Backbone as CSV, one residue per row, in Angstrom:
resi,resn,N_x,N_y,N_z,CA_x,CA_y,CA_z,C_x,C_y,C_z
1,PRO,88.139,129.481,104.738,89.157,129.748,103.733,90.574,129.488,104.245
2,SER,90.793,129.691,105.540,92.125,129.504,106.087,92.536,128.032,106.081
3,ALA,91.600,127.145,106.370,91.905,125.714,106.369,92.188,125.220,104.953
4,LEU,91.438,125.738,104.004,91.664,125.350,102.614,93.024,125.836,102.123
5,MET,93.385,127.051,102.494,94.691,127.589,102.096,95.823,126.806,102.755
6,ASN,95.648,126.423,104.009,96.648,125.622,104.709,96.818,124.263,104.020
7,PHE,95.712,123.660,103.607,95.765,122.377,102.902,96.531,122.502,101.584
8,VAL,96.252,123.541,100.840,96.909,123.745,99.546,98.407,123.979,99.733
9,ILE,98.773,124.782,100.725,100.192,125.069,100.971,100.942,123.823,101.413
10,VAL,100.374,123.087,102.365,101.026,121.863,102.852,101.135,120.838,101.728
11,SER,100.100,120.713,100.924,100.141,119.753,99.817,101.195,120.135,98.784
12,ALA,101.230,121.395,98.401,102.195,121.836,97.388,103.631,121.700,97.883
13,LEU,103.874,122.067,99.124,105.232,121.952,99.658,105.637,120.488,99.851
14,SER,104.690,119.643,100.228,104.995,118.210,100.363,105.350,117.603,99.017
15,ILE,104.612,117.994,97.989,104.929,117.521,96.636,106.304,118.027,96.222
16,GLY,106.610,119.265,96.545,107.919,119.828,96.215,109.064,119.099,96.896
17,VAL,108.885,118.760,98.171,109.919,118.012,98.892,110.113,116.639,98.260
18,GLY,109.025,115.947,97.963,109.123,114.609,97.376,109.770,114.611,96.006
19,VAL,109.364,115.531,95.172,109.914,115.595,93.810,111.384,116.004,93.841
20,SER,111.718,116.991,94.673,113.109,117.454,94.703,114.052,116.386,95.259
21,LEU,113.651,115.694,96.308,114.516,114.637,96.832,114.547,113.423,95.906
22,GLY,113.478,113.175,95.185,113.489,112.107,94.183,114.433,112.411,93.035
23,LEU,114.418,113.655,92.590,115.336,114.051,91.520,116.786,114.046,92.001
24,ALA,117.004,114.445,93.260,118.363,114.420,93.817,118.881,112.987,93.910
25,ALA,118.035,112.068,94.336,118.446,110.665,94.420,118.727,110.099,93.033
26,SER,117.897,110.434,92.069,118.113,109.945,90.703,119.403,110.502,90.114
27,TRP,119.676,111.770,90.383,120.923,112.370,89.896,122.125,111.686,90.524
28,LEU,122.043,111.410,91.826,123.153,110.765,92.516,123.383,109.350,91.990
29,TYR,122.316,108.602,91.778,122.457,107.248,91.245,123.016,107.259,89.832
30,ARG,122.686,108.273,89.075,123.188,108.339,87.699,124.683,108.637,87.655
31,HIS,125.168,109.457,88.585,126.558,109.887,88.536,127.497,109.055,89.406
32,LEU,126.984,108.161,90.212,127.827,107.247,90.981,127.754,105.867,90.349
33,ASP,128.851,105.139,90.424,128.876,103.782,89.878,128.574,102.799,91.007
34,LEU,127.286,102.600,91.271,126.873,101.710,92.349,126.395,100.353,91.849
35,LYS,126.433,100.141,90.555,125.897,98.889,90.009,126.708,97.666,90.426
36,SER,127.951,97.870,90.801,128.757,96.743,91.251,128.560,96.453,92.739
37,TYR,127.777,97.286,93.427,127.470,97.090,94.849,125.957,97.095,95.050
38,PRO,125.275,96.002,94.728,123.803,96.018,94.792,123.252,96.172,96.210
39,ASN,123.959,95.668,97.221,123.481,95.835,98.598,123.539,97.298,99.021
40,LEU,124.606,97.971,98.674,124.721,99.395,98.973,123.690,100.203,98.194
41,GLU,123.461,99.797,96.972,122.488,100.472,96.120,121.076,100.406,96.724
42,THR,120.694,99.235,97.195,119.374,99.062,97.800,119.280,99.789,99.133
43,SER,120.321,99.696,99.942,120.313,100.372,101.241,120.238,101.885,101.087
44,LEU,120.959,102.407,100.129,120.935,103.853,99.890,119.561,104.314,99.407
45,LEU,118.892,103.474,98.632,117.551,103.811,98.171,116.572,103.892,99.341
46,PHE,116.655,102.946,100.277,115.808,103.002,101.473,116.133,104.218,102.328
47,CYS,117.411,104.565,102.413,117.795,105.752,103.189,117.245,107.025,102.563
48,PHE,117.252,107.111,101.235,116.675,108.279,100.563,115.171,108.365,100.814
49,CYS,114.509,107.229,100.824,113.063,107.235,101.087,112.771,107.680,102.509
50,TYR,113.540,107.189,103.463,113.325,107.619,104.842,113.695,109.088,105.021
51,LEU,114.732,109.544,104.336,115.118,110.954,104.400,113.986,111.846,103.897
52,CYS,113.321,111.445,102.855,112.203,112.217,102.327,111.073,112.300,103.348
53,TYR,110.706,111.175,103.922,109.635,111.146,104.914,110.003,111.982,106.136
54,ALA,111.206,111.792,106.646,111.639,112.503,107.853,111.775,114.004,107.614
55,THR,112.236,114.391,106.444,112.370,115.818,106.126,111.008,116.494,106.085
56,ALA,110.064,115.867,105.421,108.727,116.451,105.334,108.071,116.536,106.713
57,GLU,108.213,115.506,107.510,107.616,115.523,108.843,108.305,116.546,109.747
58,ALA,109.591,116.729,109.574,110.334,117.663,110.430,109.930,119.111,110.185
59,ILE,109.497,119.423,108.976,109.085,120.802,108.695,107.562,120.921,108.626
60,ALA,106.868,120.007,109.321,105.412,120.034,109.498,104.643,119.927,108.187
61,LEU,105.126,119.063,107.291,104.423,118.775,106.049,103.938,117.333,106.100
62,SER,103.344,116.884,105.023,102.845,115.514,104.953,103.954,114.584,104.448
63,GLY,104.464,113.744,105.342,105.507,112.806,104.964,105.026,111.750,103.996
64,ILE,103.774,111.321,104.162,103.220,110.302,103.272,103.082,110.842,101.846
65,MET,102.611,112.062,101.728,102.460,112.653,100.392,103.828,112.876,99.745
66,ALA,104.802,113.332,100.518,106.148,113.531,99.984,106.753,112.211,99.531
67,LEU,106.562,111.173,100.332,107.093,109.857,99.989,106.403,109.290,98.751
68,PHE,105.114,109.524,98.618,104.370,109.064,97.440,104.915,109.699,96.165
69,PHE,105.123,111.006,96.196,105.613,111.677,94.995,107.084,111.375,94.737
70,GLN,107.847,111.117,95.783,109.221,110.680,95.559,109.223,109.310,94.881
71,GLY,108.333,108.439,95.298,108.225,107.129,94.656,107.862,107.226,93.193
72,ILE,106.979,108.158,92.852,106.615,108.358,91.441,107.835,108.826,90.646
73,VAL,108.572,109.776,91.196,109.763,110.292,90.503,110.826,109.202,90.381
74,LEU,111.051,108.452,91.457,112.064,107.396,91.405,111.677,106.291,90.429
75,SER,110.401,105.948,90.363,109.997,104.896,89.425,110.142,105.354,87.980
76,HIS,110.015,106.647,87.764,110.121,107.154,86.389,111.575,107.381,85.966
77,TYR,112.387,107.939,86.851,113.752,108.324,86.481,114.832,107.370,86.974
78,ASN,114.642,106.754,88.128,115.739,106.002,88.731,115.742,104.527,88.346
79,SER,114.691,104.021,87.772,114.659,102.597,87.438,115.717,102.239,86.397
80,TYR,116.110,103.187,85.564,117.142,102.936,84.556,118.538,102.924,85.154
81,ASN,118.699,103.512,86.327,120.018,103.628,86.941,120.315,102.502,87.928
82,LEU,119.370,101.616,88.162,119.573,100.516,89.106,120.085,99.277,88.397
83,SER,120.828,98.473,89.130,121.319,97.215,88.558,120.197,96.184,88.524
84,GLU,120.410,95.088,87.840,119.404,94.041,87.738,119.156,93.353,89.082
85,THR,120.190,93.178,89.885,120.029,92.487,91.166,119.392,93.358,92.229
86,ALA,119.464,94.667,92.069,118.838,95.559,93.050,117.357,95.607,92.769
């Protein structure tokens, strides 16, 4: 039972990290005018993805799971905030 509970806790917290950082990135992209700087826009997106992975790994969670759920959130919310060239 202890291993199952550990799995559930790590999974839930990893999903929480991914979703929260995905929503934070989407909010930031919506409120900043980055469409005139597509290189900065793309670089910042990669930095947010690495930040999600590194944050989850630093607090002993699953970085891959956090990154997966951040990608789902970003594809749903942030695709409207990106420029065509990014």
